[in-house]
CSV table of C-alpha atoms and ligand atoms in Angstrom, one decimal:
chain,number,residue,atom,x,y,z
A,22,UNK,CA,0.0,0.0,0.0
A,23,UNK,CA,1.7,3.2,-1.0
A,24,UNK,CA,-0.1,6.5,0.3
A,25,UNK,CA,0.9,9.8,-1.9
A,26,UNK,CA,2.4,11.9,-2.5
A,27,UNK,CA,4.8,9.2,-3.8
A,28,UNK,CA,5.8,8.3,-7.0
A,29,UNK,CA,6.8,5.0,-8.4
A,30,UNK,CA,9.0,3.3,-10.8
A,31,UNK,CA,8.9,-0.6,-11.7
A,32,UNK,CA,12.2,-1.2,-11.6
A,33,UNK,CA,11.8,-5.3,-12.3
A,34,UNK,CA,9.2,-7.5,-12.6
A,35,UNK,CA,5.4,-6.6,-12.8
A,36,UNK,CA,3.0,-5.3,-10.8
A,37,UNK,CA,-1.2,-4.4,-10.2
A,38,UNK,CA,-1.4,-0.9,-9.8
A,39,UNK,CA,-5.1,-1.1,-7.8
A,40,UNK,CA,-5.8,-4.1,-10.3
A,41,UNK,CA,-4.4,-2.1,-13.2
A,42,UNK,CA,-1.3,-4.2,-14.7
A,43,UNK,CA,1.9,-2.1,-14.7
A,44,UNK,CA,5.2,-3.5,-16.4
A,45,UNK,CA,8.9,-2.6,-16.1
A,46,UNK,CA,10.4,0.9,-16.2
A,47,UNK,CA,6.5,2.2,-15.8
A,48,UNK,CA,6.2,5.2,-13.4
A,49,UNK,CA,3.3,6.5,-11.9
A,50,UNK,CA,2.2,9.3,-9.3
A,51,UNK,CA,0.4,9.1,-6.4
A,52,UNK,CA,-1.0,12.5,-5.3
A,53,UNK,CA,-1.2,13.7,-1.3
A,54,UNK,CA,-4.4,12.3,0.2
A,55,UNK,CA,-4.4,9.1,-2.2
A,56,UNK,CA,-3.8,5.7,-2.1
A,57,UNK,CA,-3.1,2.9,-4.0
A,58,UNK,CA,-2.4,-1.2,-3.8
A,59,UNK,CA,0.9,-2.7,-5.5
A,60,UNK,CA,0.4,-6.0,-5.8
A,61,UNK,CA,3.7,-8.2,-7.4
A,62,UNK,CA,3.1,-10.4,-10.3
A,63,UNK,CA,6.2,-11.6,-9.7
A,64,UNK,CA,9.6,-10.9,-8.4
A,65,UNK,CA,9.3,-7.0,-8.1
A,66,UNK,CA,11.7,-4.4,-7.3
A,67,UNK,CA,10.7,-0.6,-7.2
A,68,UNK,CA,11.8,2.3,-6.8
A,69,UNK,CA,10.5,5.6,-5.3
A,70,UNK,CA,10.6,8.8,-4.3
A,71,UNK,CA,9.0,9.5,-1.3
A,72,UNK,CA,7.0,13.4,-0.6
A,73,UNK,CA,6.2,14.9,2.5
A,74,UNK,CA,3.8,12.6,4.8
A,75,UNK,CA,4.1,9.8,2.2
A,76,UNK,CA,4.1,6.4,3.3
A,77,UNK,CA,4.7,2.9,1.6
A,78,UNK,CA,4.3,0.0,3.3
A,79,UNK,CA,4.7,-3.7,2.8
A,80,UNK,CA,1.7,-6.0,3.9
A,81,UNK,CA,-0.2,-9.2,3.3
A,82,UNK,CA,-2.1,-8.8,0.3
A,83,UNK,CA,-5.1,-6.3,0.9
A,84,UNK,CA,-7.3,-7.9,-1.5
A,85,UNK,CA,-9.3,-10.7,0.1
A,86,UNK,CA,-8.9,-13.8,-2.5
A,87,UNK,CA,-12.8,-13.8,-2.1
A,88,UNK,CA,-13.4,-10.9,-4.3
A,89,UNK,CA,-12.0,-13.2,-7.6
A,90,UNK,CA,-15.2,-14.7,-7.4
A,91,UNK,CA,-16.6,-11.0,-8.6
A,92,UNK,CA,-14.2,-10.6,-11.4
A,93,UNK,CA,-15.4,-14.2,-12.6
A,94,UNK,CA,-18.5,-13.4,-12.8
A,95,UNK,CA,-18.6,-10.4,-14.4
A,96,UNK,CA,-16.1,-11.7,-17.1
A,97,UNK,CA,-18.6,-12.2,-19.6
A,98,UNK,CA,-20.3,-8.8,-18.9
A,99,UNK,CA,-23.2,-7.7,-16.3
A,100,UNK,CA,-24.2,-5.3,-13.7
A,101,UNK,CA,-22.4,-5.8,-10.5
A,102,UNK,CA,-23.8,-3.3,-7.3
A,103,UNK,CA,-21.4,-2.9,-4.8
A,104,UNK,CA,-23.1,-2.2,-1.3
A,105,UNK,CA,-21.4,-2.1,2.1
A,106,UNK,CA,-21.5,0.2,4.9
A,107,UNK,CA,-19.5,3.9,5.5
A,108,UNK,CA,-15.7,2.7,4.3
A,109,UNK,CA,-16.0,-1.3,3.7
A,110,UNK,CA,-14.0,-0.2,0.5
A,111,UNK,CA,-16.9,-0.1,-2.2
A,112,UNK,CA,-15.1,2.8,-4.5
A,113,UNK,CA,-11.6,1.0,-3.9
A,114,UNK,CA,-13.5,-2.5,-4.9
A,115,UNK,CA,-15.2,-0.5,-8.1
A,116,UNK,CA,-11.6,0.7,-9.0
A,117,UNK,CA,-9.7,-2.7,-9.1
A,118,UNK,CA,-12.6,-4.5,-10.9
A,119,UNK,CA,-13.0,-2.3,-13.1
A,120,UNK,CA,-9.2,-2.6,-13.8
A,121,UNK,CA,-9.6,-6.4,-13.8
A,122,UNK,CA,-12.3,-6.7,-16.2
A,123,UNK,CA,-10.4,-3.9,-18.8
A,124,UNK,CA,-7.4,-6.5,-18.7
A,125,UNK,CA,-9.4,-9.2,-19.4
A,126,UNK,CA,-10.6,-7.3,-22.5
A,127,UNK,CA,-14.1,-6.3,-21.1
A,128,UNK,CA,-15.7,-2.9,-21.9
A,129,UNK,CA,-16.6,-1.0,-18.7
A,130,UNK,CA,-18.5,1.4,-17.3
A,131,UNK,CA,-19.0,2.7,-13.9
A,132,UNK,CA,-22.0,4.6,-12.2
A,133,UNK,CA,-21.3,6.8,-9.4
A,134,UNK,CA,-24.4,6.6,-7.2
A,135,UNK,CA,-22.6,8.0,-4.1
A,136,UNK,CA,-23.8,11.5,-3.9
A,137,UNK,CA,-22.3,12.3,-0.6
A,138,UNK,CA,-18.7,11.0,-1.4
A,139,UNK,CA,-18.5,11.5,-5.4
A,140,UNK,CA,-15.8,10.0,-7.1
A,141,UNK,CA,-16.7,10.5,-10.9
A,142,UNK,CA,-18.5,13.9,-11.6
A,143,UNK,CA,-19.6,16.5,-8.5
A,144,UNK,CA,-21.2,15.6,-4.9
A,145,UNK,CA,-25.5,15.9,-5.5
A,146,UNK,CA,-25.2,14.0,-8.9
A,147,UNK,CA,-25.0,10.3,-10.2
A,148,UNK,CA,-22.8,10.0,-13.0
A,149,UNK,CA,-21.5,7.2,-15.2
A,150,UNK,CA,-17.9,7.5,-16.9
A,151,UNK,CA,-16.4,4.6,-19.2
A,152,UNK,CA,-13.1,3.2,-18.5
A,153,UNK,CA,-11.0,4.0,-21.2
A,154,UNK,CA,-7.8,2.4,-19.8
A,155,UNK,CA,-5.8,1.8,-16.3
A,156,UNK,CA,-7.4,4.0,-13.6
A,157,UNK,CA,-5.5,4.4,-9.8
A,158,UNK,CA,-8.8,6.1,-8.4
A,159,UNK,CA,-12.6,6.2,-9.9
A,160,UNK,CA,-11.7,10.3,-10.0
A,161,UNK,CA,-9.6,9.9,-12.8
A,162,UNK,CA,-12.5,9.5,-14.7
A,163,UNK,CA,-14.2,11.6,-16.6
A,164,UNK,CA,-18.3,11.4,-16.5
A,165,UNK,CA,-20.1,10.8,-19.6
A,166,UNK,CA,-23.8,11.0,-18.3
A,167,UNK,CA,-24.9,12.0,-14.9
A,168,UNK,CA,-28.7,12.7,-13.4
A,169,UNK,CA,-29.3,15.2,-11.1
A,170,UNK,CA,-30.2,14.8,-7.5
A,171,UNK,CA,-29.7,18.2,-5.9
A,172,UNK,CA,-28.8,16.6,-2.2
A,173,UNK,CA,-25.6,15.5,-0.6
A,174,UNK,CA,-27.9,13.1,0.9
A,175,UNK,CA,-29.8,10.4,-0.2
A,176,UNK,CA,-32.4,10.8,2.4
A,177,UNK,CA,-35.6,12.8,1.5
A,178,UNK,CA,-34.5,12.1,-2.2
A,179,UNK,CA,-34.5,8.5,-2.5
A,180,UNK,CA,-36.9,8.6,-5.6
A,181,UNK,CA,-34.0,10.8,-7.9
A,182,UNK,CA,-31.8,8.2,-6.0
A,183,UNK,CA,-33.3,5.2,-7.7
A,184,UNK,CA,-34.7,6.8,-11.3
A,185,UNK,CA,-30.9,8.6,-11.3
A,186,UNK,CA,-29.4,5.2,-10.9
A,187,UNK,CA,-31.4,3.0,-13.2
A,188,UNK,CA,-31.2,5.7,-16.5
A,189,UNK,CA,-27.6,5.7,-16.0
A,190,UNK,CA,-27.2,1.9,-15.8
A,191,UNK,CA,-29.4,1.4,-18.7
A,192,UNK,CA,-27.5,4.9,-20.3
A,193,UNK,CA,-24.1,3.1,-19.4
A,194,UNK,CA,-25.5,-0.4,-21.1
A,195,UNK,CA,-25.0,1.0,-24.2
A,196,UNK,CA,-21.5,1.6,-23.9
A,197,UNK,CA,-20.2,-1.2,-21.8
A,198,UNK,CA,-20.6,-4.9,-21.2
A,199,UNK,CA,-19.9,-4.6,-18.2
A,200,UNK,CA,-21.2,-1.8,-15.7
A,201,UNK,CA,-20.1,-1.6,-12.0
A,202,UNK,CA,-22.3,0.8,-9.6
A,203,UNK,CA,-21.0,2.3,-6.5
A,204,UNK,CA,-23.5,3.4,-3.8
A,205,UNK,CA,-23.7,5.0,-0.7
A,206,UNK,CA,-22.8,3.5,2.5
A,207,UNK,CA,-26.5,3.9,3.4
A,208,UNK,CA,-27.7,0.5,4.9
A,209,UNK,CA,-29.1,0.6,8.0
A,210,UNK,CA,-32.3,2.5,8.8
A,211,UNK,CA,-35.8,2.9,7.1
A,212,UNK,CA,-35.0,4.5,4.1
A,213,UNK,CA,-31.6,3.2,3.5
A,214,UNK,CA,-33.2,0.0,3.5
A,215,UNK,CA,-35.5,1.1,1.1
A,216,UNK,CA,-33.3,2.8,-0.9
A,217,UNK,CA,-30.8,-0.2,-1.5
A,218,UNK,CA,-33.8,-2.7,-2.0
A,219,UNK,CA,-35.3,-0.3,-4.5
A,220,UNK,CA,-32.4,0.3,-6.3
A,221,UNK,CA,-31.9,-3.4,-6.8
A,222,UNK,CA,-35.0,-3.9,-7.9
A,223,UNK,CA,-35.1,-1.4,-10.3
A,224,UNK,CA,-31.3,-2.2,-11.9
A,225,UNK,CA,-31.7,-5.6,-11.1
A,226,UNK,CA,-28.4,-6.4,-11.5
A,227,UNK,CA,-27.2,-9.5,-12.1
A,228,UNK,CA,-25.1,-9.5,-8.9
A,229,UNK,CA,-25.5,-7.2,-5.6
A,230,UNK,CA,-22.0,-7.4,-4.1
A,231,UNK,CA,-22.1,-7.1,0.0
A,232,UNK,CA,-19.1,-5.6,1.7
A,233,UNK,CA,-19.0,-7.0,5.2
A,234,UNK,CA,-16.8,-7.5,8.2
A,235,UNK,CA,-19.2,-9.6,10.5
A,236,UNK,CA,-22.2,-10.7,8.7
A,237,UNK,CA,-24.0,-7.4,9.3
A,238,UNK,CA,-25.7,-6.9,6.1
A,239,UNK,CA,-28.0,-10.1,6.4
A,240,UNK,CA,-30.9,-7.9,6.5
A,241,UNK,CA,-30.5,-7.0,3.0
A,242,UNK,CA,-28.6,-10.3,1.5
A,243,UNK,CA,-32.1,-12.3,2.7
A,244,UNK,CA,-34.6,-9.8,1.2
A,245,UNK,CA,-32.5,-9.3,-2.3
A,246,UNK,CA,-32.4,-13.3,-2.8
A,247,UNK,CA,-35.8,-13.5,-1.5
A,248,UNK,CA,-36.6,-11.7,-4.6
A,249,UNK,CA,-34.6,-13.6,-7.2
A,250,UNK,CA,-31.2,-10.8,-7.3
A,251,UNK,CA,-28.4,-12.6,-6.8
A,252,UNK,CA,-25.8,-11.9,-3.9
A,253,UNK,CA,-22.9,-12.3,-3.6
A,254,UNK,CA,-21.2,-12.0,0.2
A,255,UNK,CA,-17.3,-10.7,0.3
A,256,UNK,CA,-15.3,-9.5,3.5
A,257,UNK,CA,-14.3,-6.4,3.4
A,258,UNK,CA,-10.6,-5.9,3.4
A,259,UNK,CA,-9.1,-5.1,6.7
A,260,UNK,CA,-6.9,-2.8,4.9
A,261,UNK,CA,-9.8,0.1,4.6
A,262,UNK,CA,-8.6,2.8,6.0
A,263,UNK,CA,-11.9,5.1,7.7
A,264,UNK,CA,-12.2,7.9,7.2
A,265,UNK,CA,-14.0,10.5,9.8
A,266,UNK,CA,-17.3,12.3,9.1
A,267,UNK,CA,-15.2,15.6,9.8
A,268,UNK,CA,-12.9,14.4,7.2
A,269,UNK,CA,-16.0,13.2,4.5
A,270,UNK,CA,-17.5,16.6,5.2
A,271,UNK,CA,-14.0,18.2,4.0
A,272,UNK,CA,-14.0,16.2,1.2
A,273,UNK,CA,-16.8,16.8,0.0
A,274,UNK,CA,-16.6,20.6,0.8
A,275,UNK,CA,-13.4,20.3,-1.8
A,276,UNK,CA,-15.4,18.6,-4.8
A,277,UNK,CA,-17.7,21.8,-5.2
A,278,UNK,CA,-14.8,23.9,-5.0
A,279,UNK,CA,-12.8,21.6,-7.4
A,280,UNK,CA,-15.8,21.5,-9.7
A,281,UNK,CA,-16.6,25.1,-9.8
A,282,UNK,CA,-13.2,26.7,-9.3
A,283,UNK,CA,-11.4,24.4,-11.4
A,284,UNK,CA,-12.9,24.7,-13.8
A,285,UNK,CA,-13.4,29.0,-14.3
A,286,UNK,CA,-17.3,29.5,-13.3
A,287,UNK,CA,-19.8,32.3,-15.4
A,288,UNK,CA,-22.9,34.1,-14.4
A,289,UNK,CA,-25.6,32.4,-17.5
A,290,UNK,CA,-28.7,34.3,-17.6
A,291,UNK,CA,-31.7,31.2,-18.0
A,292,UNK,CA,-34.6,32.3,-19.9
A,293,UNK,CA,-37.5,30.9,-17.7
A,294,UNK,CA,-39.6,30.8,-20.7
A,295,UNK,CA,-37.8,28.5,-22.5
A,296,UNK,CA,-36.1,26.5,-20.1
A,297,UNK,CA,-39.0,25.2,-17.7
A,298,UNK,CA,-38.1,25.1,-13.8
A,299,UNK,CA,-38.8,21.7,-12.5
A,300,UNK,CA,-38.5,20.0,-8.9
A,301,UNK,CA,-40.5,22.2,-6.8
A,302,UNK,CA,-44.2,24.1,-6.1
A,303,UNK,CA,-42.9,27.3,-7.3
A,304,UNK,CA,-43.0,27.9,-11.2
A,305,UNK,CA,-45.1,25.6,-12.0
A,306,UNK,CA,-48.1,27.7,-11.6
A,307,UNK,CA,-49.6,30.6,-13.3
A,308,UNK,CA,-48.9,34.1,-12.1
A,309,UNK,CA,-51.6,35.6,-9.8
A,310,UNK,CA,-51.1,39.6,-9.7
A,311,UNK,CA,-54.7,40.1,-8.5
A,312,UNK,CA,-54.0,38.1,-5.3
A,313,UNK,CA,-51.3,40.7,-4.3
A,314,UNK,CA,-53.4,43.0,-2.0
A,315,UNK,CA,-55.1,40.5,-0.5
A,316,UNK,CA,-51.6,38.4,0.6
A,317,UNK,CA,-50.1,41.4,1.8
A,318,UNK,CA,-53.0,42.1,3.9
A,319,UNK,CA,-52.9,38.9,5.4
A,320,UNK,CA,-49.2,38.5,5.4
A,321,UNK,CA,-48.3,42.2,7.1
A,322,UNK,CA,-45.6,42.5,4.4
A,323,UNK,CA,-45.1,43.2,0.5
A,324,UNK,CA,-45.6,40.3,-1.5
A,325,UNK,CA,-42.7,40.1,-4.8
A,326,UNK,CA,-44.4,37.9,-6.8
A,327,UNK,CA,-47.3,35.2,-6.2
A,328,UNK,CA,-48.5,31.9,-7.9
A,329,UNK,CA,-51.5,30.1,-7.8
A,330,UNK,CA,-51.0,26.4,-8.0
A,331,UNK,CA,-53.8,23.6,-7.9
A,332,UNK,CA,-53.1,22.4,-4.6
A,333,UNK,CA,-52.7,26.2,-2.6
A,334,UNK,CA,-50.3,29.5,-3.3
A,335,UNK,CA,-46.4,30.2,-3.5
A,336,UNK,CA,-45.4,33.7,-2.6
A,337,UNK,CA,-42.7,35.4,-2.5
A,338,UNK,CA,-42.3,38.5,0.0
A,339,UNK,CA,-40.0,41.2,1.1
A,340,UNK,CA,-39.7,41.5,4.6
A,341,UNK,CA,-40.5,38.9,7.6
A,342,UNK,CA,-44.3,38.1,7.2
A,343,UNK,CA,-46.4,36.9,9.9
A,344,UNK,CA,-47.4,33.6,9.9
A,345,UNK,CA,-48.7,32.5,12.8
A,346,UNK,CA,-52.5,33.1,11.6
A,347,UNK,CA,-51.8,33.7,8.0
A,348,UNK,CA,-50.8,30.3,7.0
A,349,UNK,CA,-54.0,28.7,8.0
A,350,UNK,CA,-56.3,31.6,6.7
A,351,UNK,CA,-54.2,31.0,3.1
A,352,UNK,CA,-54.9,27.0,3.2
A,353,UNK,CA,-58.3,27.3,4.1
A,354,UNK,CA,-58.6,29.7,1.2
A,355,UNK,CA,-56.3,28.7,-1.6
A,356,UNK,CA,-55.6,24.6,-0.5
A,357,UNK,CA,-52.6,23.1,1.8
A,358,UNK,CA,-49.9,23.7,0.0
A,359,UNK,CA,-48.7,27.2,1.1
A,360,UNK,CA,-45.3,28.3,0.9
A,361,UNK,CA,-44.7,31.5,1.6
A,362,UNK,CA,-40.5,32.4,0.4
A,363,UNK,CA,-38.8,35.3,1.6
A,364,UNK,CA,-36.8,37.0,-0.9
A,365,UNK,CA,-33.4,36.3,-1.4
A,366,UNK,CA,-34.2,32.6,-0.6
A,367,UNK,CA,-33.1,31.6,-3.8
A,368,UNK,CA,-29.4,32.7,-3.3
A,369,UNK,CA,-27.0,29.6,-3.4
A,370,UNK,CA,-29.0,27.0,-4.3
A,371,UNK,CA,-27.7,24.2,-6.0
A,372,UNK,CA,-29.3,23.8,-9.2
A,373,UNK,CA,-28.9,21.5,-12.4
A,374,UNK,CA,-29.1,22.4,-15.9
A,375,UNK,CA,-30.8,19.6,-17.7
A,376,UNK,CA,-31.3,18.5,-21.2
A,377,UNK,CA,-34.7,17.1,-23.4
A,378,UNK,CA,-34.0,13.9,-21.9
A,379,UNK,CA,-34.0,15.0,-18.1
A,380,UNK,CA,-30.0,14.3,-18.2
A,381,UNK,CA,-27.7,17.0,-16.6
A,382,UNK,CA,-25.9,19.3,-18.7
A,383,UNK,CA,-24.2,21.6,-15.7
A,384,UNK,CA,-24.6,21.9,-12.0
A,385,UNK,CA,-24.9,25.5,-10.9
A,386,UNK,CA,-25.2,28.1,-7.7
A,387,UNK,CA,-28.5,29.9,-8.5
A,388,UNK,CA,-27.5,33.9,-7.8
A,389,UNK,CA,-31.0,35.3,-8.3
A,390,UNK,CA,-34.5,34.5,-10.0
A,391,UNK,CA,-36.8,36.7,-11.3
A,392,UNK,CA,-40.3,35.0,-11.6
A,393,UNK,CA,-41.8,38.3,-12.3
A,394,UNK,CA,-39.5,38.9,-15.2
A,395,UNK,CA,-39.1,35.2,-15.9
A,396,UNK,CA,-35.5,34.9,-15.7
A,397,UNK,CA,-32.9,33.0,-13.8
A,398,UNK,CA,-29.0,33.5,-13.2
A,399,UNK,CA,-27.0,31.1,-12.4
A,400,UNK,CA,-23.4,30.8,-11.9
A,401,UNK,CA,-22.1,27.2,-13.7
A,402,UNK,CA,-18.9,26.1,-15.8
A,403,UNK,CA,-21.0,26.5,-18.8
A,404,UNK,CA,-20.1,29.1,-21.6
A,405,UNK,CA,-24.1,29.2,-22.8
A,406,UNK,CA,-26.9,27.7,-21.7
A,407,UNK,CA,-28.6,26.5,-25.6
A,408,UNK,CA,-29.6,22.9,-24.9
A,409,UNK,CA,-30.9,23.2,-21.7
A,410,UNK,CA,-34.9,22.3,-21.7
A,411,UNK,CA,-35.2,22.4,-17.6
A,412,UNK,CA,-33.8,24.2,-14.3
A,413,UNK,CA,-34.1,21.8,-11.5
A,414,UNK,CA,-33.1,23.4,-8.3
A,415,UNK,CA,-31.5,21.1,-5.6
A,416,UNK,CA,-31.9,21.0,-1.7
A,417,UNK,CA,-28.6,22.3,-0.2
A,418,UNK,CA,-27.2,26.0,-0.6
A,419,UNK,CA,-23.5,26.7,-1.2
A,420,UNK,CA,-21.9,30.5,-0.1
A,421,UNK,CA,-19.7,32.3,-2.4
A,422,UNK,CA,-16.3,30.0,-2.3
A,423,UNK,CA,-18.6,27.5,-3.2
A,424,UNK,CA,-18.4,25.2,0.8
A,425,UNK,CA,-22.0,23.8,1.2
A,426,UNK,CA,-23.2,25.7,4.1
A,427,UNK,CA,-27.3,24.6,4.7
A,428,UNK,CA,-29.2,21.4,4.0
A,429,UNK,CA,-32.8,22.1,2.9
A,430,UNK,CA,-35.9,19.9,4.3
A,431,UNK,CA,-36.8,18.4,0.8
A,432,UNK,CA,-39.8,19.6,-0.4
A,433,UNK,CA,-39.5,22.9,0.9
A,434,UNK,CA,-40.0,24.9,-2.3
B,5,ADP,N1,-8.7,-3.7,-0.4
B,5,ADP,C1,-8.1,-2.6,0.0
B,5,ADP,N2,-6.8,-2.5,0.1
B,5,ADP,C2,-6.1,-1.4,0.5
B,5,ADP,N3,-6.7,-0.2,0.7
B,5,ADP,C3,-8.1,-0.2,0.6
B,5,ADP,C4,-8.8,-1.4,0.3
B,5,ADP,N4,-10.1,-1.1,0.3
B,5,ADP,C5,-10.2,0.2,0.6
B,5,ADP,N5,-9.0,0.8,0.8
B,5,ADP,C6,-8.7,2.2,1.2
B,5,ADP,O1,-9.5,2.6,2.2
B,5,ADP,C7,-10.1,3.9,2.0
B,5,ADP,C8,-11.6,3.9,2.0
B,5,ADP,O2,-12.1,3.0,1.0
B,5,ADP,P1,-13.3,3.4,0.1
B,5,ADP,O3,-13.3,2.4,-1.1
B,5,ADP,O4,-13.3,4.8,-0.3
B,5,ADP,O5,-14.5,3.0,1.0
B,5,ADP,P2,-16.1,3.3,0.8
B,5,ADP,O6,-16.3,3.6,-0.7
B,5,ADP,O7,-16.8,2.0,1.1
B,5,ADP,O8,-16.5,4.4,1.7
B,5,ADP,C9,-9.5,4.3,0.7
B,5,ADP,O9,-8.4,5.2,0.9
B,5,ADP,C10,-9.1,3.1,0.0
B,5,ADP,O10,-8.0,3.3,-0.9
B,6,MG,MG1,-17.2,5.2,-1.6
């Protein structure tokens, strides 16, 4: 196991760079923060040069001999889930095979269901890359589809979650024989349950690898073969090295920043008649001018902009309104569904660009929406926004240097 920054020569023999074959006089870099398995084919000398808090150590092989049995199967092609707990090593497992099955000659593709910790495209998205050769880290690559979620989290979004997944496996089927999906270490609890069960069922892939240390994911191994999905069982190596929720947070704190920063973000003005805004209450109903007075009087503060909806009312005011008796006066009135937005609440939002076929095209920080004037701006890597049929907006809020700095209850616009 050599952790970065390191780099590395093969000076004799052969080795498996995270699965990935690498032959004499091949070099490779490790970069801080990263690390990867050497495994010898043979006799194997190397030689490297070692950076500041690098560290390369010599071990019994970190690759249980179980986990063949994966590579096996999924020799002739097939979807293979990889499930396990918080750091059992699905991402590291995802790599390897997927450097296993290029060696063999096997086309690959990954999907990138882990929202939280995203290797291939940013955090609040599900993306699928193909492997085009040797990879030391499922970040190397490059995503070729990806669906928008608009959470961090998979809880309160577990329906994206599942539809994001399944059009990205079938998306990924088309490229690939053989497509590997990482998840989220989401497996205990009522929605994580449901979440990996409904997942499974809607991929069905033809085998649901479980990552465990002591048998703990019997809950799900009984109900998946219950239901005709095969499983296979596989320890997870001892070798995974945990990482902290401080340290996840940080990570994933980085992979906005990365994403946006790297790669030089504009301001895009999004023509709201055009490009439909979708995911929430608000725009979806028809502007209601002649309800202005009324809201204000009931509200005790100028109202923006308001929308009648079929189920109740979204407004938009300036000021702090008073809610306490208003809300129920506006249900009985206009229906349940009331929301009542304070402006500005817009600023920060995650949002995602999407094309005709619901795919993203760009994640973006929404700076401002105009409902009035029927247009959004929205600050994305994207030079113009032609080819964008919908706006989605997400559930978390970034702040200017791009750090995600509030989860939103889902459902609240
Ligand atoms: N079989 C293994 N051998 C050596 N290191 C591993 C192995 N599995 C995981 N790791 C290391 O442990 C850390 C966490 O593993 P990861 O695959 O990211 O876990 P998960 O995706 O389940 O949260 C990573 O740094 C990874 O390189
Ligand atoms: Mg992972």
């Amino acid at each position: 196991v050599a952790e970065g920054p390191i780099k590395v020569r093969v000076a004799e023999g052969e080795a498996l760079v995270c699965g990935g074959r690498c032959g004499r006089g091949r070099e490779f870099v490790v970069v801080a923060e990263r690390a990867v398995t050497i495994e010898a084919v043979d006799r194997l000398r190397l030689q490297v040069w070692e950076g500041p808090g690098s560290r390369i150590e010599r071990a019994e092989p970190t690759i249980p001999a179980e986990w063949r049995q994966v590579e096996e199967m999924m020799a002739s092609g097939g979807v293979a889930m990889l499930v396990g707990p918080v750091d059992s090593g699905k991402t590291f497992m995802a790599t390897y095979l997927a450097n296993r099955l290029l060696e063999r000659g096997v086309r690959v593709a990954v999907v990138d269901s882990d929202v939280g910790q995203s290797s291939i495209g940013p955090p609040a998205t599900i993306s699928m890359a193909v492997v085009g050769g040797p990879i030391m880290a499922l970040s190397d690559l490059e995503p070729k589809a990806s669906y928008f979620v608009g959470s961090t989290t998979p809880s309160g979004h577990l329906l994206p979650m599942v539809v994001g997944t399944k059009r990205l496996v079938d998306v990924a089927l088309r490229e690939a024989e053989a497509v590997i999906v990482d998840t989220t270490g989401m497996v205990y609890g009522g929605p994580a349950r449901a979440l990996k069960l409904y997942k499974a069922e809607a991929v069905r892939p033809d085998v649901v690898v479980l990552l465990e240390r002591q048998g703990e994911l019997a809950h799900l191994a009984g109900q998946l073969e219950a239901l005709g999905v095969r499983v296979l069982r596989l320890p997870a190596s001892r070798w995974v090295k945990p990482r902290g929720r401080a340290e996840r947070r940080a990570l994933r704190g980085r992979a906005f920043q990365h994403h946006f920063k790297g790669r030089g973000v504009q301001e895009v003005e999004v023509d709201l008649s055009r490009v439909r805004l979708v995911g929430a209450f608000i725009g979806t109903g028809y502007v209601a001018d002649e309800l202005k007075g009324d809201l204000e009087a009931v509200l005790g503060a100028p109202v923006d902009y308001c929308e009648r909806i079929p189920e109740g009312v979204v407004v938009v005011v300036d000021g702090r309104p008073q809610l306490r008796p208003a809300l129920d006066v506006l249900r009985q009135r206009f229906g349940e569904v009331v929301k009542v937005l304070r402006r500005g609440f817009e600023r920060g939002l995650l949002v995602g660009l999407l094309d005709a076929e619901g795919l993203l095209l760009e994640v973006g920080v929404l700076r401002s929406l105009d409902l009035a004037r029927r247009v959004a701006r929205v600050a994305a890597p994207l030079r113009s926004v032609e080819g964008a049929s919908a706006l989605k907006l997400g559930s978390i809020r970034l702040n200017e240097e791009f750090e995600e700095v509030e989860r939103l209850e889902p459902g609240w616009l």
